[in-house]
PDB file of C-alpha atoms in Angstrom:
ATOM      1  CA  MET A   1     -47.406  -0.678 -24.754  1.00  0.00           C
ATOM      2  CA  LEU A   2     -49.069   0.460 -28.161  1.00  0.00           C
ATOM      3  CA  ARG A   3     -47.585   4.034 -27.373  1.00  0.00           C
ATOM      4  CA  ARG A   4     -44.317   2.544 -27.691  1.00  0.00           C
ATOM      5  CA  LEU A   5     -44.817   0.149 -30.579  1.00  0.00           C
ATOM      6  CA  LEU A   6     -46.319   2.875 -33.016  1.00  0.00           C
ATOM      7  CA  PRO A   7     -43.090   4.987 -33.004  1.00  0.00           C
ATOM      8  CA  LEU A   8     -40.799   2.214 -33.395  1.00  0.00           C
ATOM      9  CA  THR A   9     -42.889   0.830 -36.445  1.00  0.00           C
ATOM     10  CA  ALA A  10     -42.835   4.268 -37.867  1.00  0.00           C
ATOM     11  CA  LEU A  11     -39.095   4.587 -37.372  1.00  0.00           C
ATOM     12  CA  ALA A  12     -38.355   1.098 -38.957  1.00  0.00           C
ATOM     13  CA  ALA A  13     -40.400   2.013 -41.823  1.00  0.00           C
ATOM     14  CA  LEU A  14     -38.510   5.251 -42.549  1.00  0.00           C
ATOM     15  CA  ALA A  15     -35.346   3.754 -42.085  1.00  0.00           C
ATOM     16  CA  GLY A  16     -35.594   1.842 -45.177  1.00  0.00           C
ATOM     17  CA  CYS A  17     -36.489   4.740 -47.419  1.00  0.00           C
ATOM     18  CA  THR A  18     -33.291   6.183 -49.066  1.00  0.00           C
ATOM     19  CA  ALA A  19     -32.950   8.125 -52.108  1.00  0.00           C
ATOM     20  CA  ALA A  20     -29.615   6.295 -52.869  1.00  0.00           C
ATOM     21  CA  ASP A  21     -29.111   2.930 -54.616  1.00  0.00           C
ATOM     22  CA  PRO A  22     -27.326   0.943 -51.941  1.00  0.00           C
ATOM     23  CA  GLY A  23     -25.708  -1.198 -54.755  1.00  0.00           C
ATOM     24  CA  GLY A  24     -24.936   1.763 -56.844  1.00  0.00           C
ATOM     25  CA  LEU A  25     -21.693   3.642 -57.269  1.00  0.00           C
ATOM     26  CA  SER A  26     -21.087   7.347 -56.621  1.00  0.00           C
ATOM     27  CA  ARG A  27     -19.631   9.256 -59.671  1.00  0.00           C
ATOM     28  CA  ASP A  28     -16.310   9.378 -57.707  1.00  0.00           C
ATOM     29  CA  GLU A  29     -16.040   5.541 -57.606  1.00  0.00           C
ATOM     30  CA  ALA A  30     -17.110   5.217 -61.212  1.00  0.00           C
ATOM     31  CA  ARG A  31     -14.171   7.804 -62.027  1.00  0.00           C
ATOM     32  CA  SER A  32     -11.742   6.057 -60.218  1.00  0.00           C
ATOM     33  CA  MET A  33     -12.751   2.720 -62.078  1.00  0.00           C
ATOM     34  CA  ALA A  34     -12.922   4.356 -65.539  1.00  0.00           C
ATOM     35  CA  GLY A  35     -10.731   2.531 -68.075  1.00  0.00           C
ATOM     36  CA  SER A  36      -9.476   0.021 -65.548  1.00  0.00           C
ATOM     37  CA  ALA A  37     -10.050  -3.711 -65.362  1.00  0.00           C
ATOM     38  CA  ALA A  38     -12.559  -2.930 -62.401  1.00  0.00           C
ATOM     39  CA  ASP A  39     -15.167  -1.479 -64.763  1.00  0.00           C
ATOM     40  CA  SER A  40     -15.228  -4.599 -66.971  1.00  0.00           C
ATOM     41  CA  GLY A  41     -15.574  -2.666 -70.107  1.00  0.00           C
ATOM     42  CA  ARG A  42     -18.968  -1.708 -68.991  1.00  0.00           C
ATOM     43  CA  ASP A  43     -20.222   1.962 -69.770  1.00  0.00           C
ATOM     44  CA  LEU A  44     -21.012   3.173 -66.112  1.00  0.00           C
ATOM     45  CA  CYS A  45     -22.089   6.561 -67.390  1.00  0.00           C
ATOM     46  CA  GLU A  46     -24.830   4.604 -69.594  1.00  0.00           C
ATOM     47  CA  GLU A  47     -25.753   2.232 -66.916  1.00  0.00           C
ATOM     48  CA  TYR A  48     -26.476   4.897 -64.230  1.00  0.00           C
ATOM     49  CA  GLY A  49     -28.200   7.604 -66.720  1.00  0.00           C
ATOM     50  CA  TRP A  50     -25.418  10.119 -66.566  1.00  0.00           C
ATOM     51  CA  TYR A  51     -25.085  11.083 -70.008  1.00  0.00           C
ATOM     52  CA  GLY A  52     -26.950  14.118 -70.500  1.00  0.00           C
ATOM     53  CA  ASP A  53     -28.366  14.362 -66.862  1.00  0.00           C
ATOM     54  CA  GLY A  54     -27.923  17.867 -66.433  1.00  0.00           C
ATOM     55  CA  GLU A  55     -26.092  17.635 -63.368  1.00  0.00           C
ATOM     56  CA  TYR A  56     -22.363  17.145 -64.103  1.00  0.00           C
ATOM     57  CA  CYS A  57     -19.908  17.014 -66.975  1.00  0.00           C
ATOM     58  CA  ASP A  58     -18.894  13.336 -66.427  1.00  0.00           C
ATOM     59  CA  GLU A  59     -15.456  13.683 -68.191  1.00  0.00           C
ATOM     60  CA  PHE A  60     -14.562  10.111 -67.259  1.00  0.00           C
ATOM     61  CA  CYS A  61     -17.423   8.577 -69.383  1.00  0.00           C
ATOM     62  CA  PRO A  62     -16.252   6.473 -72.579  1.00  0.00           C
ATOM     63  CA  ARG A  63     -18.526   8.619 -74.643  1.00  0.00           C
ATOM     64  CA  THR A  64     -18.650  12.446 -74.631  1.00  0.00           C
ATOM     65  CA  ASP A  65     -21.146  13.563 -71.947  1.00  0.00           C
ATOM     66  CA  PRO A  66     -23.539  16.416 -73.381  1.00  0.00           C
ATOM     67  CA  ASP A  67     -23.232  18.102 -70.166  1.00  0.00           C
ATOM     68  CA  CYS A  68     -19.610  18.862 -70.920  1.00  0.00           C
ATOM     69  CA  THR A  69     -20.542  20.403 -74.420  1.00  0.00           C
ATOM     70  CA  ALA A  70     -23.072  22.565 -72.364  1.00  0.00           C
ATOM     71  CA  ALA A  71     -20.924  23.497 -69.659  1.00  0.00           C
ATOM     72  CA  CYS A  72     -18.156  24.777 -72.101  1.00  0.00           C
ATOM     73  CA  ALA A  73     -20.587  26.870 -74.049  1.00  0.00           C
ATOM     74  CA  VAL A  74     -20.751  29.199 -70.919  1.00  0.00           C
ATOM     75  CA  ASP A  75     -17.158  28.469 -69.650  1.00  0.00           C
ATOM     76  CA  ALA A  76     -14.386  30.600 -70.956  1.00  0.00           C
ATOM     77  CA  ASP A  77     -11.861  28.148 -69.603  1.00  0.00           C
ATOM     78  CA  CYS A  78     -12.915  25.163 -71.942  1.00  0.00           C
ATOM     79  CA  PRO A  79     -10.648  24.496 -74.726  1.00  0.00           C
TER      80      PRO A  79
END
């Protein structure tokens, strides 16, 4: 009985560990909400720490994302 209980306990503990915030938004969800009534005037980029995070140019942010400037410095396609 104990042999079965230990692995099940370990699995239950690991199942609760996730890297994503279950109540959070993905960038794609935030992009689709940006500028609409759905975002309630919130700065989702500020709220989720996406400004200057070094990951993506979040062009949908209300303020200029520093990552967009850095990306354009090395991209000949930027205006």
